[in-house]
């Protein structure tokens, strides 16, 4: 009866800051880094004592953090009572659980609600697992004396434990793990995976029929609501949207669709709250998008510390309020550059569709050269069109970077710090690199690059020489998926195979 669902992490390529306000759009790429949620019954039979009929037992396990949390779920009002240490609570999973069950209550008829009650009385056993790509293992690699390369990352066991800070751990029994993240949106992917697995397990949606958008729409609404309430604010939602639907052009929803969920503290039942949220006018816009053929997304971890997105967003908002004229002009120019990049990507996808041979020939030629030489190898009209669009995309990214730096300087925050500027300039001057930038809100987190043809190794070598760790992250345009088995099964199979060989 186990249900396994997964949802991807993201890279916001364009739309940083602008995406917070409608109708500004952003291009968000989903990745091969995925969060998994496994849901199954906790017991084989329903307990018969009278107390158990009012409560359902829930066990939440996070093997990578070596945590197990037990809850009691009230079947009357869907409130959760933690019966383990409060230090191990995960609000994203808690709201995902409550809201997924509330969605079942809000949509089921009387007979289905009776079946739901019986299913919940068996308890819920939930396990969450995040791919290694969500977390930084740079310290472990350096401690082992290994080179900062993707090959070193690939040597780590899947779903590796998240390390503890040894200094803090000494003398503290309940020390929280030091979690260094890579900025792929782990909370959104985790929340979406938990919501999707629960909704499928409870029979609210059928994830085997994801071509029916109404199934995914329910997952999206519940995941967005749980994620926003858990983080205490209504964000733009692009991370959850890409976790559900995959790579896309995205325009945010109006924040007031979640007003009933925000007002739930005033006494409205969770079932009614979610019923209202499901009926609300979700006016977000999304269009399928993915990188054109023969292009590869790379992510690099500079290892210079992360940045606080909320504080950076706050600084930009204060700047907008203090200097409306210049801020409006900067945002307009930035929006135009974002649109230009998307336009050139769409042109390239169309050129590949219409004449793939000419497209592939032009892209592969450019993959061996720095950008100033790209026009040299383009002879045929079709190839010239491809190179023109490649250079158009590159120029658009240079404009995006310029205006992001201008915005950061005006707001007094390091959106593209000098160290990142030097790294990105070096990256963009490497053979076969189309563009490079800081994703999302920028700062000192990971950088991204888009390479042409087989030129990815050029960037990996350059990054390694600059003490930048190239991650194993690539674009995967898929959104949430129903998996056939526990993702750790492959790990076990591989281990058994090694034993048999030896």
Coordinates of N, CA and C in Angstrom, one line a residue, residues 278-411:
X278 N -9.6 25.8 -2.2 CA -9.8 25.0 -3.4 C -10.7 25.7 -4.4
X279 N -11.7 26.5 -3.8 CA -12.6 27.1 -4.7 C -12.2 28.5 -5.1
X280 N -11.1 29.0 -4.6 CA -10.6 30.4 -4.8 C -10.1 30.5 -6.3
X281 N -10.0 31.7 -6.7 CA -9.6 32.0 -8.1 C -8.1 32.1 -8.2
X282 N -7.5 30.9 -8.5 CA -6.0 30.8 -8.6 C -5.6 31.4 -10.0
X283 N -5.2 32.6 -10.0 CA -4.9 33.3 -11.3 C -3.5 33.3 -11.7
X284 N -2.7 32.4 -11.2 CA -1.3 32.3 -11.7 C -1.3 31.9 -13.1
X285 N -0.3 32.2 -13.8 CA -0.1 31.8 -15.2 C 1.1 31.0 -15.4
X286 N 1.0 30.0 -16.2 CA 2.2 29.2 -16.5 C 2.2 28.7 -17.9
X287 N 3.3 28.7 -18.5 CA 3.5 28.1 -19.9 C 4.7 27.2 -19.9
X288 N 4.5 26.0 -20.5 CA 5.6 25.1 -20.5 C 6.9 25.7 -21.2
X289 N 8.0 25.4 -20.5 CA 9.3 26.0 -21.1 C 10.4 25.0 -20.7
X290 N 11.3 24.9 -21.6 CA 12.6 24.1 -21.2 C 13.7 24.6 -22.1
X291 N 14.9 24.4 -21.7 CA 16.0 24.8 -22.5 C 16.0 24.2 -23.9
X292 N 16.4 24.9 -25.0 CA 16.4 24.3 -26.3 C 17.3 23.1 -26.4
X293 N 17.2 22.3 -27.4 CA 18.1 21.1 -27.5 C 19.6 21.5 -27.5
X294 N 20.4 20.5 -27.1 CA 21.8 20.6 -27.0 C 22.3 21.7 -26.1
X295 N 21.5 22.0 -25.1 CA 22.0 23.0 -24.1 C 21.9 22.3 -22.7
X296 N 22.9 22.6 -21.9 CA 23.0 21.9 -20.6 C 23.0 23.0 -19.5
X297 N 22.2 22.8 -18.4 CA 22.3 23.6 -17.2 C 23.3 23.1 -16.3
X298 N 24.2 24.0 -15.8 CA 25.2 23.6 -14.8 C 25.0 24.5 -13.6
X299 N 25.3 24.0 -12.4 CA 25.3 24.8 -11.2 C 26.6 24.7 -10.5
X300 N 27.2 25.8 -10.0 CA 28.4 25.7 -9.3 C 28.3 26.3 -7.9
X301 N 29.0 25.7 -6.9 CA 28.9 26.2 -5.5 C 30.3 26.8 -5.2
X302 N 30.3 28.2 -5.1 CA 31.5 28.9 -4.8 C 32.1 28.6 -3.4
X303 N 31.3 28.2 -2.5 CA 31.8 27.9 -1.1 C 32.2 29.1 -0.3
X304 N 31.4 30.3 -0.6 CA 31.7 31.5 0.2 C 30.6 31.9 1.1
X305 N 29.7 30.9 1.4 CA 28.6 31.3 2.3 C 27.4 31.6 1.6
X306 N 26.2 31.5 2.2 CA 24.9 31.7 1.6 C 24.5 33.2 1.8
X307 N 23.2 33.4 1.3 CA 22.6 34.8 1.5 C 21.2 34.6 2.0
X308 N 20.7 35.6 2.7 CA 19.4 35.6 3.2 C 18.4 36.2 2.2
X309 N 17.6 35.4 1.6 CA 16.7 35.9 0.5 C 15.7 36.9 1.1
X310 N 15.0 36.6 2.3 CA 14.1 37.5 2.9 C 14.6 38.9 3.1
X311 N 15.8 38.9 3.7 CA 16.4 40.3 4.0 C 16.8 41.0 2.8
X312 N 17.2 40.3 1.7 CA 17.5 41.0 0.5 C 16.3 41.5 -0.2
X313 N 15.2 40.7 -0.2 CA 13.9 41.2 -0.7 C 13.4 42.4 0.0
X314 N 13.6 42.4 1.3 CA 13.2 43.5 2.1 C 13.9 44.8 1.8
X315 N 15.2 44.7 1.5 CA 16.1 45.8 1.1 C 15.6 46.4 -0.2
X316 N 15.3 45.5 -1.2 CA 14.8 45.9 -2.5 C 13.5 46.7 -2.4
X317 N 12.6 46.2 -1.5 CA 11.3 46.8 -1.3 C 11.5 48.2 -0.7
X318 N 12.4 48.3 0.2 CA 12.7 49.6 0.8 C 13.2 50.6 -0.2
X319 N 14.1 50.1 -1.1 CA 14.6 51.0 -2.2 C 13.5 51.4 -3.1
X320 N 12.6 50.5 -3.5 CA 11.5 50.8 -4.4 C 10.6 52.0 -3.8
X321 N 10.4 51.9 -2.5 CA 9.6 52.9 -1.8 C 10.3 54.2 -1.7
X322 N 11.6 54.2 -1.5 CA 12.4 55.4 -1.3 C 12.7 56.1 -2.6
X323 N 12.9 55.3 -3.7 CA 13.3 55.9 -5.0 C 12.4 55.3 -6.1
X324 N 11.1 55.7 -6.1 CA 10.2 55.0 -7.0 C 10.5 55.3 -8.5
X325 N 11.0 56.5 -8.8 CA 11.3 56.8 -10.2 C 12.4 55.9 -10.8
X326 N 13.6 55.8 -10.1 CA 14.7 55.0 -10.6 C 14.4 53.5 -10.5
X327 N 13.6 53.1 -9.5 CA 13.3 51.7 -9.3 C 12.4 51.2 -10.4
X328 N 11.4 52.0 -10.8 CA 10.5 51.7 -11.9 C 11.3 51.5 -13.2
X329 N 12.2 52.4 -13.4 CA 13.0 52.4 -14.7 C 13.9 51.2 -14.7
X330 N 14.5 50.9 -13.6 CA 15.4 49.7 -13.6 C 14.6 48.4 -13.8
X331 N 13.4 48.3 -13.1 CA 12.6 47.1 -13.3 C 12.0 47.0 -14.7
X332 N 11.7 48.1 -15.3 CA 11.3 48.1 -16.7 C 12.4 47.5 -17.6
X333 N 13.6 48.0 -17.5 CA 14.7 47.6 -18.3 C 15.0 46.1 -18.0
X334 N 14.9 45.7 -16.8 CA 15.2 44.3 -16.4 C 14.1 43.4 -17.0
X335 N 12.9 43.8 -16.9 CA 11.8 43.0 -17.5 C 11.9 42.8 -19.0
X336 N 12.4 43.9 -19.6 CA 12.6 43.8 -21.1 C 13.7 42.8 -21.4
X337 N 14.8 42.9 -20.6 CA 15.9 41.9 -20.8 C 15.4 40.5 -20.6
X338 N 14.6 40.3 -19.5 CA 14.1 38.9 -19.2 C 13.3 38.4 -20.4
X339 N 12.4 39.3 -21.0 CA 11.6 38.9 -22.1 C 12.4 38.6 -23.3
X340 N 13.5 39.4 -23.5 CA 14.4 39.2 -24.7 C 15.1 37.8 -24.6
X341 N 15.5 37.4 -23.4 CA 16.1 36.1 -23.2 C 15.2 35.0 -23.6
X342 N 14.0 35.1 -23.0 CA 12.9 34.1 -23.3 C 12.6 34.0 -24.8
X343 N 12.5 35.2 -25.4 CA 12.2 35.2 -26.9 C 13.2 34.5 -27.7
X344 N 14.5 34.8 -27.4 CA 15.6 34.1 -28.1 C 15.6 32.6 -27.8
X345 N 15.3 32.2 -26.6 CA 15.2 30.8 -26.3 C 14.1 30.1 -27.2
X346 N 13.0 30.8 -27.2 CA 11.9 30.3 -28.0 C 12.2 30.2 -29.5
X347 N 12.9 31.2 -30.0 CA 13.4 31.2 -31.4 C 14.3 30.0 -31.6
X348 N 15.2 29.7 -30.7 CA 16.1 28.6 -30.9 C 15.4 27.3 -30.8
X349 N 14.4 27.1 -30.0 CA 13.6 25.9 -29.9 C 12.9 25.7 -31.3
X350 N 12.4 26.8 -31.8 CA 11.6 26.7 -33.1 C 12.6 26.3 -34.2
X351 N 13.8 27.0 -34.2 CA 14.8 26.7 -35.3 C 15.2 25.2 -35.2
X352 N 15.3 24.7 -34.0 CA 15.7 23.2 -33.8 C 14.6 22.3 -34.4
X353 N 13.3 22.8 -34.1 CA 12.2 22.0 -34.6 C 12.1 22.0 -36.1
X354 N 12.3 23.1 -36.7 CA 12.2 23.3 -38.2 C 13.3 22.7 -39.0
X355 N 14.5 22.8 -38.5 CA 15.7 22.3 -39.2 C 16.8 21.8 -38.2
X356 N 16.6 20.6 -37.7 CA 17.5 20.2 -36.6 C 18.9 20.1 -37.0
X357 N 19.2 19.6 -38.2 CA 20.5 19.4 -38.7 C 21.3 20.8 -38.7
X358 N 20.7 21.8 -39.3 CA 21.3 23.1 -39.3 C 21.5 23.7 -37.9
X359 N 20.5 23.5 -37.1 CA 20.6 23.9 -35.7 C 21.7 23.2 -35.0
X360 N 21.8 21.9 -35.1 CA 22.8 21.1 -34.4 C 24.2 21.5 -34.9
X361 N 24.3 21.7 -36.2 CA 25.6 22.0 -36.7 C 26.1 23.4 -36.2
X362 N 25.2 24.4 -36.1 CA 25.6 25.7 -35.6 C 25.9 25.6 -34.1
X363 N 25.1 24.9 -33.3 CA 25.4 24.8 -31.9 C 26.7 24.1 -31.6
X364 N 26.9 23.0 -32.3 CA 28.1 22.3 -32.1 C 29.4 23.0 -32.5
X365 N 29.3 23.8 -33.5 CA 30.4 24.7 -33.9 C 30.7 25.7 -32.8
X366 N 29.6 26.3 -32.3 CA 29.8 27.4 -31.3 C 30.3 26.7 -30.0
X367 N 30.0 25.5 -29.7 CA 30.4 24.8 -28.5 C 32.0 24.7 -28.4
X368 N 32.7 24.9 -29.5 CA 34.1 24.8 -29.5 C 34.8 26.1 -29.5
X369 N 34.0 27.2 -29.5 CA 34.6 28.6 -29.6 C 34.1 29.5 -28.5
X370 N 34.8 30.6 -28.3 CA 34.3 31.6 -27.4 C 33.3 32.5 -28.3
X371 N 32.5 33.2 -27.6 CA 31.3 33.8 -28.3 C 31.7 34.8 -29.4
X372 N 32.9 35.5 -29.3 CA 33.2 36.5 -30.3 C 33.6 35.8 -31.7
X373 N 33.8 34.5 -31.7 CA 34.1 33.7 -32.9 C 32.9 32.9 -33.4
X374 N 31.7 33.0 -32.8 CA 30.6 32.2 -33.2 C 30.2 32.5 -34.6
X375 N 30.2 33.7 -35.0 CA 29.7 34.1 -36.4 C 30.6 33.5 -37.5
X376 N 31.9 33.2 -37.1 CA 32.9 32.8 -38.1 C 32.5 31.5 -38.8
X377 N 31.9 30.6 -38.0 CA 31.6 29.3 -38.6 C 30.2 29.2 -39.2
X378 N 29.4 30.2 -39.1 CA 28.1 30.2 -39.6 C 28.0 30.7 -41.1
X379 N 27.7 29.8 -42.0 CA 27.8 30.1 -43.5 C 26.4 30.1 -44.0
X380 N 25.6 29.0 -43.8 CA 24.3 28.8 -44.4 C 23.3 29.8 -43.6
X381 N 22.3 30.2 -44.3 CA 21.3 31.1 -43.7 C 20.7 30.6 -42.4
X382 N 20.4 29.3 -42.4 CA 19.8 28.7 -41.2 C 20.7 28.7 -40.0
X383 N 22.0 28.5 -40.3 CA 23.0 28.5 -39.2 C 23.2 29.9 -38.7
X384 N 23.2 30.9 -39.6 CA 23.3 32.3 -39.2 C 22.2 32.7 -38.3
X385 N 20.9 32.2 -38.6 CA 19.8 32.5 -37.7 C 20.0 32.0 -36.3
X386 N 20.6 30.7 -36.2 CA 20.8 30.1 -34.9 C 21.8 30.9 -34.1
X387 N 22.9 31.3 -34.8 CA 24.0 32.1 -34.1 C 23.4 33.5 -33.7
X388 N 22.6 34.1 -34.5 CA 22.0 35.4 -34.2 C 21.2 35.2 -32.9
X389 N 20.4 34.2 -32.8 CA 19.6 34.0 -31.6 C 20.4 33.6 -30.4
X390 N 21.5 32.9 -30.6 CA 22.4 32.6 -29.5 C 23.0 33.9 -28.9
X391 N 23.5 34.7 -29.8 CA 24.1 36.0 -29.4 C 23.0 36.9 -28.8
X392 N 21.8 36.8 -29.3 CA 20.7 37.6 -28.7 C 20.4 37.2 -27.3
X393 N 20.4 35.9 -27.0 CA 20.2 35.3 -25.7 C 21.4 35.8 -24.7
X394 N 22.6 35.7 -25.3 CA 23.7 36.1 -24.5 C 23.7 37.6 -24.1
X395 N 23.4 38.4 -25.1 CA 23.3 39.9 -24.8 C 22.2 40.2 -23.8
X396 N 21.1 39.4 -23.9 CA 20.0 39.6 -22.9 C 20.5 39.3 -21.5
X397 N 21.2 38.2 -21.3 CA 21.7 37.8 -20.0 C 22.7 38.9 -19.5
X398 N 23.5 39.4 -20.4 CA 24.5 40.5 -19.9 C 23.7 41.7 -19.4
X399 N 22.6 42.0 -20.1 CA 21.7 43.1 -19.7 C 21.1 42.8 -18.3
X400 N 20.6 41.6 -18.2 CA 20.0 41.2 -16.9 C 21.0 41.3 -15.8
X401 N 22.2 40.8 -16.0 CA 23.2 40.9 -14.9 C 23.5 42.4 -14.6
X402 N 23.6 43.2 -15.6 CA 24.0 44.6 -15.4 C 22.9 45.3 -14.6
X403 N 21.6 45.1 -14.9 CA 20.5 45.7 -14.1 C 20.3 45.1 -12.8
X404 N 20.6 43.8 -12.6 CA 20.6 43.2 -11.3 C 21.7 43.8 -10.4
X405 N 22.9 44.1 -10.9 CA 23.9 44.7 -10.2 C 23.5 46.1 -9.8
X406 N 22.9 46.9 -10.7 CA 22.5 48.2 -10.5 C 21.4 48.3 -9.4
X407 N 20.5 47.3 -9.4 CA 19.5 47.2 -8.4 C 20.1 46.9 -7.0
X408 N 21.1 46.0 -7.0 CA 21.7 45.7 -5.8 C 22.5 46.8 -5.2
X409 N 23.2 47.6 -6.0 CA 24.0 48.8 -5.5 C 23.0 49.8 -5.0
X410 N 21.9 50.0 -5.6 CA 20.9 51.0 -5.2 C 20.3 50.6 -3.9
X411 N 20.0 49.3 -3.7 CA 19.4 48.8 -2.5 C 20.4 48.5 -1.4

